[in-house]
Amino acid sequence: MFSLAVSANNCAKTFNIPYPTFKQRPTEIKCSRALTTGQHNEQFCIDIVRKRDYEGFLCALLFPEAVRRSALALRAFNVELAQIKDSVSQKTIGLMRMQFWKSAVENIYRDNHPAQPISAELWRAVRKHTLTRRWMLRIISEREKDLEDKAYRNLQELEDYGENTQSSLLYLLLETLGVKNVHADHAASHIGKARRRKVYLPMDICMLHGASQEDFIRGSRDQNVRDVIYDIASQAHVHLQHARSFSENVPHAAMPAFLQTVVLEDYLQRVRKADFDVFHPSLQKRNPVLPLQLYLRSWRKIYSFV
């Protein structure tokens, strides 16, 4: 919805009304500068989430206006941590950046206002919603362990990774919505374990089907590679089903945090249509109707598929 307004400047020109002049006090100048900085920090988070986590960006836009800025700050924090592994050439540099974020979170909870845009937005979100520090630190610790670049031995290790990263993010998003509910927490746990569009490879499943990491690196579309994807996608579907089983007991206020299930289901359906070939061209494109699907689900205030 858009409202039309006549600018004060145009009115002044039309009726020849002179503008009054005001002298800003030092405190007013300081507040004006702070507002400008705050707007810059908010826009920084919007831009990084829109660029690096487009589906998460769409979901965040459907949060209530009062908490949308905090949701975008948390997603920007998650994106920033996720891209460290791929943006550094040496593990040592990655560890230094992880240490920066650990220190930043500790300073936020000491109420030290940080200068870095994402940190500043997190500080604002923590003050507004009393967010739990351990969820942030758990995301950092798990991302730090992932710098080792070790293969997951089994599906359980992969699910633990999802729990410690994506589920922790969902717990924080629920806190911005003011939701403290055991059913919502259980749903968030299962959604986090299911939520990964990037393919991570449990060694036991690869060995079961005679596939290797090299097969995925070179983009193999052989049946054994598809069988690996089938097993992983099937387990993700199981977690989505578990998440949906809590839908009747989850408060309506929690629904925006769980819109990610629409993204997950959309991707799993597209994988099935591609016969579990993750290198199929159709999977390299965004679904143009996804924004509409998210909006309709948000309007209906449901996250489960019926």
Tab-separated table of C-alpha atoms in Angstrom:
chain	number	residue	atom	x	y	z
A	1	MET	CA	0.000	0.000	0.000
A	2	PHE	CA	1.284	3.411	-0.843
A	3	SER	CA	0.053	6.753	0.511
A	4	LEU	CA	0.271	9.978	-1.448
A	5	ALA	CA	1.609	13.061	0.274
A	6	VAL	CA	2.228	16.607	-0.927
A	7	SER	CA	5.739	17.686	-0.060
A	8	ALA	CA	6.202	20.647	2.239
A	9	ASN	CA	8.649	22.068	-0.277
A	10	ASN	CA	6.056	22.121	-3.075
A	11	CYS	CA	3.439	23.672	-0.780
A	12	ALA	CA	5.851	26.422	0.170
A	13	LYS	CA	6.516	27.241	-3.485
A	14	THR	CA	2.830	27.196	-4.431
A	15	PHE	CA	1.624	29.501	-1.663
A	16	ASN	CA	4.852	31.499	-1.277
A	17	ILE	CA	5.139	30.535	2.376
A	18	PRO	CA	8.644	31.285	3.643
A	19	TYR	CA	10.464	28.484	5.469
A	20	PRO	CA	11.230	29.254	9.097
A	21	THR	CA	14.879	28.868	10.046
A	22	PHE	CA	15.998	26.812	13.009
A	23	LYS	CA	19.317	26.619	14.745
A	24	GLN	CA	20.263	23.033	15.621
A	25	ARG	CA	21.586	22.424	19.061
A	26	PRO	CA	24.704	20.204	19.451
A	27	THR	CA	22.590	17.377	20.905
A	28	GLU	CA	20.203	17.553	17.937
A	29	ILE	CA	23.111	17.383	15.496
A	30	LYS	CA	24.464	14.337	17.326
A	31	CYS	CA	21.076	12.583	17.167
A	32	SER	CA	20.787	13.373	13.462
A	33	ARG	CA	24.180	11.832	12.776
A	34	ALA	CA	23.309	8.762	14.843
A	35	LEU	CA	20.134	8.305	12.828
A	36	THR	CA	22.086	8.481	9.595
A	37	THR	CA	24.551	5.890	10.877
A	38	GLY	CA	21.706	3.645	11.992
A	39	GLN	CA	20.078	3.836	8.580
A	40	HIS	CA	23.399	2.975	6.940
A	41	ASN	CA	23.822	-0.065	9.194
A	42	GLU	CA	20.293	-1.247	8.463
A	43	GLN	CA	20.795	-0.875	4.704
A	44	PHE	CA	24.107	-2.744	4.934
A	45	CYS	CA	22.318	-5.743	6.463
A	46	ILE	CA	19.529	-5.581	3.898
A	47	ASP	CA	22.008	-5.569	1.027
A	48	ILE	CA	24.129	-8.488	2.255
A	49	VAL	CA	21.104	-10.700	2.993
A	50	ARG	CA	19.453	-9.893	-0.341
A	51	LYS	CA	22.674	-10.752	-2.172
A	52	ARG	CA	23.800	-13.833	-0.222
A	53	ASP	CA	20.571	-15.332	1.157
A	54	TYR	CA	17.786	-14.298	-1.182
A	55	GLU	CA	15.217	-16.764	0.167
A	56	GLY	CA	16.022	-15.691	3.730
A	57	PHE	CA	15.638	-12.079	2.609
A	58	LEU	CA	12.145	-12.803	1.238
A	59	CYS	CA	11.166	-14.519	4.488
A	60	ALA	CA	12.478	-11.611	6.577
A	61	LEU	CA	10.376	-9.134	4.595
A	62	LEU	CA	7.267	-10.954	5.816
A	63	PHE	CA	8.133	-10.480	9.487
A	64	PRO	CA	6.034	-7.923	11.385
A	65	GLU	CA	7.408	-4.440	10.789
A	66	ALA	CA	8.310	-4.025	14.467
A	67	VAL	CA	10.819	-6.919	14.333
A	68	ARG	CA	11.816	-6.982	10.656
A	69	ARG	CA	14.986	-4.980	11.198
A	70	SER	CA	16.152	-7.369	13.931
A	71	ALA	CA	15.393	-10.396	11.755
A	72	LEU	CA	17.509	-8.948	8.956
A	73	ALA	CA	20.348	-8.250	11.403
A	74	LEU	CA	20.355	-11.890	12.524
A	75	ARG	CA	20.300	-13.165	8.959
A	76	ALA	CA	23.133	-10.797	8.035
A	77	PHE	CA	25.122	-12.161	10.992
A	78	ASN	CA	24.509	-15.715	9.791
A	79	VAL	CA	25.450	-14.852	6.190
A	80	GLU	CA	28.641	-13.114	7.288
A	81	LEU	CA	29.760	-16.182	9.243
A	82	ALA	CA	28.757	-18.608	6.479
A	83	GLN	CA	30.828	-16.860	3.827
A	84	ILE	CA	34.054	-16.716	5.856
A	85	LYS	CA	35.059	-20.243	4.833
A	86	ASP	CA	34.799	-19.486	1.116
A	87	SER	CA	36.283	-15.991	1.287
A	88	VAL	CA	39.625	-16.688	2.988
A	89	SER	CA	42.666	-18.335	1.475
A	90	GLN	CA	44.147	-19.522	4.783
A	91	LYS	CA	42.520	-21.198	7.745
A	92	THR	CA	44.388	-18.880	10.130
A	93	ILE	CA	42.661	-15.850	8.632
A	94	GLY	CA	39.310	-17.590	8.994
A	95	LEU	CA	40.010	-18.305	12.660
A	96	MET	CA	40.928	-14.662	13.231
A	97	ARG	CA	37.629	-13.542	11.736
A	98	MET	CA	35.734	-16.026	13.895
A	99	GLN	CA	37.542	-14.661	16.949
A	100	PHE	CA	36.496	-11.162	15.898
A	101	TRP	CA	32.857	-12.244	15.965
A	102	LYS	CA	33.222	-13.987	19.312
A	103	SER	CA	34.646	-10.794	20.774
A	104	ALA	CA	31.953	-8.728	19.046
A	105	VAL	CA	29.168	-10.816	20.610
A	106	GLU	CA	30.765	-10.597	24.059
A	107	ASN	CA	31.049	-6.820	23.701
A	108	ILE	CA	27.427	-6.588	22.601
A	109	TYR	CA	26.330	-8.292	25.806
A	110	ARG	CA	28.554	-5.948	27.807
A	111	ASP	CA	26.506	-3.193	26.161
A	112	ASN	CA	29.489	-1.795	24.283
A	113	HIS	CA	28.088	-0.192	21.145
A	114	PRO	CA	30.146	-1.556	18.198
A	115	ALA	CA	31.035	0.338	15.037
A	116	GLN	CA	30.836	-2.539	12.527
A	117	PRO	CA	27.418	-2.351	10.764
A	118	ILE	CA	26.209	-5.903	11.445
A	119	SER	CA	27.499	-5.830	15.026
A	120	ALA	CA	25.757	-2.505	15.597
A	121	GLU	CA	22.466	-3.926	14.319
A	122	LEU	CA	22.893	-7.006	16.515
A	123	TRP	CA	23.501	-4.741	19.517
A	124	ARG	CA	20.238	-3.000	18.751
A	125	ALA	CA	18.386	-6.330	18.380
A	126	VAL	CA	19.795	-7.717	21.633
A	127	ARG	CA	18.744	-4.599	23.552
A	128	LYS	CA	15.271	-4.675	22.027
A	129	HIS	CA	14.484	-8.393	22.342
A	130	THR	CA	16.857	-9.705	25.054
A	131	LEU	CA	18.252	-12.328	22.694
A	132	THR	CA	20.068	-15.362	24.087
A	133	ARG	CA	23.836	-15.099	23.771
A	134	ARG	CA	24.529	-18.846	23.620
A	135	TRP	CA	22.642	-19.237	20.315
A	136	MET	CA	24.911	-16.676	18.664
A	137	LEU	CA	28.048	-18.213	20.130
A	138	ARG	CA	26.914	-21.685	19.076
A	139	ILE	CA	26.570	-20.546	15.458
A	140	ILE	CA	30.076	-19.085	15.565
A	141	SER	CA	31.590	-22.206	17.154
A	142	GLU	CA	29.999	-24.512	14.587
A	143	ARG	CA	31.122	-22.339	11.680
A	144	GLU	CA	34.596	-22.291	13.191
A	145	LYS	CA	34.702	-26.084	13.306
A	146	ASP	CA	33.584	-26.152	9.687
A	147	LEU	CA	36.792	-24.328	8.728
A	148	GLU	CA	38.527	-27.693	9.197
A	149	ASP	CA	36.837	-28.753	5.954
A	150	LYS	CA	36.452	-32.315	7.169
A	151	ALA	CA	33.899	-34.600	5.578
A	152	TYR	CA	30.895	-35.594	7.658
A	153	ARG	CA	31.212	-39.221	8.674
A	154	ASN	CA	27.480	-39.828	8.740
A	155	LEU	CA	24.097	-38.159	8.462
A	156	GLN	CA	23.947	-37.563	12.221
A	157	GLU	CA	26.991	-35.287	12.039
A	158	LEU	CA	25.368	-33.390	9.180
A	159	GLU	CA	22.185	-32.981	11.220
A	160	ASP	CA	24.190	-31.758	14.216
A	161	TYR	CA	25.679	-29.089	11.966
A	162	GLY	CA	22.192	-28.007	10.904
A	163	GLU	CA	21.009	-27.957	14.517
A	164	ASN	CA	23.912	-25.807	15.688
A	165	THR	CA	23.692	-23.311	12.825
A	166	GLN	CA	20.242	-23.096	11.241
A	167	SER	CA	18.197	-24.147	14.274
A	168	SER	CA	20.121	-21.710	16.476
A	169	LEU	CA	19.250	-18.946	14.015
A	170	LEU	CA	15.577	-19.954	14.162
A	171	TYR	CA	15.633	-19.881	17.981
A	172	LEU	CA	16.908	-16.294	17.799
A	173	LEU	CA	14.253	-15.356	15.239
A	174	LEU	CA	11.578	-16.801	17.521
A	175	GLU	CA	12.905	-14.606	20.327
A	176	THR	CA	12.513	-11.500	18.170
A	177	LEU	CA	8.873	-12.515	17.736
A	178	GLY	CA	8.485	-12.927	21.497
A	179	VAL	CA	7.749	-16.655	21.189
A	180	LYS	CA	8.751	-19.034	23.972
A	181	ASN	CA	7.045	-22.321	23.222
A	182	VAL	CA	8.354	-25.884	23.402
A	183	HIS	CA	6.463	-26.937	20.260
A	184	ALA	CA	7.927	-24.021	18.338
A	185	ASP	CA	11.401	-25.001	19.562
A	186	HIS	CA	10.919	-28.593	18.419
A	187	ALA	CA	9.707	-27.436	15.012
A	188	ALA	CA	12.701	-25.085	14.728
A	189	SER	CA	15.056	-27.950	15.533
A	190	HIS	CA	13.690	-30.150	12.725
A	191	ILE	CA	13.574	-27.285	10.219
A	192	GLY	CA	17.196	-26.431	10.980
A	193	LYS	CA	18.262	-30.003	10.345
A	194	ALA	CA	16.448	-30.003	7.013
A	195	ARG	CA	17.494	-26.538	5.855
A	196	ARG	CA	20.473	-26.732	3.524
A	197	ARG	CA	20.352	-26.104	-0.190
A	198	LYS	CA	24.089	-26.623	-0.483
A	199	VAL	CA	24.941	-30.325	-0.718
A	200	TYR	CA	26.938	-31.688	2.197
A	201	LEU	CA	28.161	-35.253	1.856
A	202	PRO	CA	27.995	-37.813	4.653
A	203	MET	CA	30.754	-40.334	3.997
A	204	ASP	CA	28.685	-43.372	4.966
A	205	ILE	CA	25.990	-42.617	2.374
A	206	CYS	CA	28.587	-41.889	-0.316
A	207	MET	CA	30.305	-45.215	0.420
A	208	LEU	CA	26.981	-47.030	0.387
A	209	HIS	CA	26.340	-45.904	-3.195
A	210	GLY	CA	29.940	-45.947	-4.397
A	211	ALA	CA	30.114	-42.187	-4.916
A	212	SER	CA	33.019	-39.885	-4.065
A	213	GLN	CA	33.503	-36.188	-3.403
A	214	GLU	CA	35.266	-35.977	-6.758
A	215	ASP	CA	32.042	-37.088	-8.447
A	216	PHE	CA	30.297	-34.056	-6.997
A	217	ILE	CA	33.208	-31.708	-7.706
A	218	ARG	CA	33.124	-32.585	-11.402
A	219	GLY	CA	29.336	-32.395	-11.497
A	220	SER	CA	28.630	-36.058	-12.189
A	221	ARG	CA	25.027	-36.869	-13.056
A	222	ASP	CA	25.460	-40.629	-12.715
A	223	GLN	CA	22.859	-42.714	-10.915
A	224	ASN	CA	25.035	-43.392	-7.862
A	225	VAL	CA	25.377	-39.627	-7.292
A	226	ARG	CA	21.615	-39.236	-7.609
A	227	ASP	CA	21.132	-42.036	-5.084
A	228	VAL	CA	23.190	-40.083	-2.535
A	229	ILE	CA	21.032	-37.001	-3.095
A	230	TYR	CA	17.897	-39.124	-2.799
A	231	ASP	CA	18.921	-40.365	0.648
A	232	ILE	CA	19.814	-36.890	1.911
A	233	ALA	CA	16.650	-35.332	0.474
A	234	SER	CA	14.542	-38.101	1.992
A	235	GLN	CA	15.945	-37.390	5.446
A	236	ALA	CA	15.336	-33.658	4.971
A	237	HIS	CA	11.727	-34.486	4.049
A	238	VAL	CA	11.379	-36.518	7.258
A	239	HIS	CA	12.481	-33.520	9.329
A	240	LEU	CA	10.006	-31.291	7.506
A	241	GLN	CA	7.250	-33.765	8.290
A	242	HIS	CA	8.233	-33.696	11.969
A	243	ALA	CA	8.229	-29.892	11.921
A	244	ARG	CA	4.743	-29.862	10.418
A	245	SER	CA	3.474	-32.253	13.095
A	246	PHE	CA	3.827	-29.423	15.645
A	247	SER	CA	1.940	-26.867	13.531
A	248	GLU	CA	-1.357	-27.063	15.440
A	249	ASN	CA	0.403	-26.330	18.730
A	250	VAL	CA	2.754	-23.627	17.496
A	251	PRO	CA	1.557	-20.067	18.248
A	252	HIS	CA	0.559	-17.987	15.228
A	253	ALA	CA	3.149	-15.404	16.273
A	254	ALA	CA	5.890	-17.932	15.429
A	255	MET	CA	4.793	-18.459	11.832
A	256	PRO	CA	7.109	-15.877	10.200
A	257	ALA	CA	10.158	-17.710	11.553
A	258	PHE	CA	8.964	-20.937	9.941
A	259	LEU	CA	8.275	-19.606	6.448
A	260	GLN	CA	11.604	-21.195	5.566
A	261	THR	CA	9.689	-24.473	5.258
A	262	VAL	CA	8.077	-23.091	2.080
A	263	VAL	CA	11.559	-22.572	0.609
A	264	LEU	CA	12.638	-26.039	1.657
A	265	GLU	CA	9.598	-27.785	0.272
A	266	ASP	CA	9.915	-25.868	-2.980
A	267	TYR	CA	13.536	-26.947	-3.383
A	268	LEU	CA	12.850	-30.588	-2.496
A	269	GLN	CA	10.015	-30.707	-5.018
A	270	ARG	CA	12.277	-29.290	-7.708
A	271	VAL	CA	14.978	-31.846	-6.829
A	272	ARG	CA	12.417	-34.636	-7.195
A	273	LYS	CA	11.280	-33.304	-10.577
A	274	ALA	CA	14.932	-33.278	-11.679
A	275	ASP	CA	15.201	-36.953	-10.642
A	276	PHE	CA	17.622	-35.969	-7.822
A	277	ASP	CA	20.141	-34.521	-10.243
A	278	VAL	CA	21.401	-31.499	-8.266
A	279	PHE	CA	23.333	-30.298	-11.314
A	280	HIS	CA	20.203	-30.036	-13.457
A	281	PRO	CA	19.885	-26.550	-15.041
A	282	SER	CA	16.431	-26.041	-13.515
A	283	LEU	CA	17.964	-26.100	-10.024
A	284	GLN	CA	20.436	-23.347	-10.840
A	285	LYS	CA	17.605	-20.831	-11.290
A	286	ARG	CA	15.377	-19.129	-8.764
A	287	ASN	CA	11.709	-20.011	-8.652
A	288	PRO	CA	9.969	-16.844	-9.942
A	289	VAL	CA	6.743	-17.600	-8.049
A	290	LEU	CA	8.428	-18.241	-4.692
A	291	PRO	CA	7.733	-14.688	-3.409
A	292	LEU	CA	4.025	-15.212	-4.086
A	293	GLN	CA	4.058	-18.626	-2.402
A	294	LEU	CA	5.692	-17.115	0.678
A	295	TYR	CA	3.248	-14.232	0.782
A	296	LEU	CA	0.200	-16.506	0.535
A	297	ARG	CA	1.510	-18.766	3.286
A	298	SER	CA	2.224	-15.726	5.440
A	299	TRP	CA	-1.264	-14.358	4.803
A	300	ARG	CA	-2.809	-17.679	5.794
A	301	LYS	CA	-0.569	-17.772	8.901
A	302	ILE	CA	0.477	-21.365	8.334
A	303	TYR	CA	3.800	-23.017	7.634
A	304	SER	CA	2.640	-26.597	7.153
A	305	PHE	CA	1.536	-27.916	3.775
A	306	VAL	CA	-2.032	-29.116	3.648
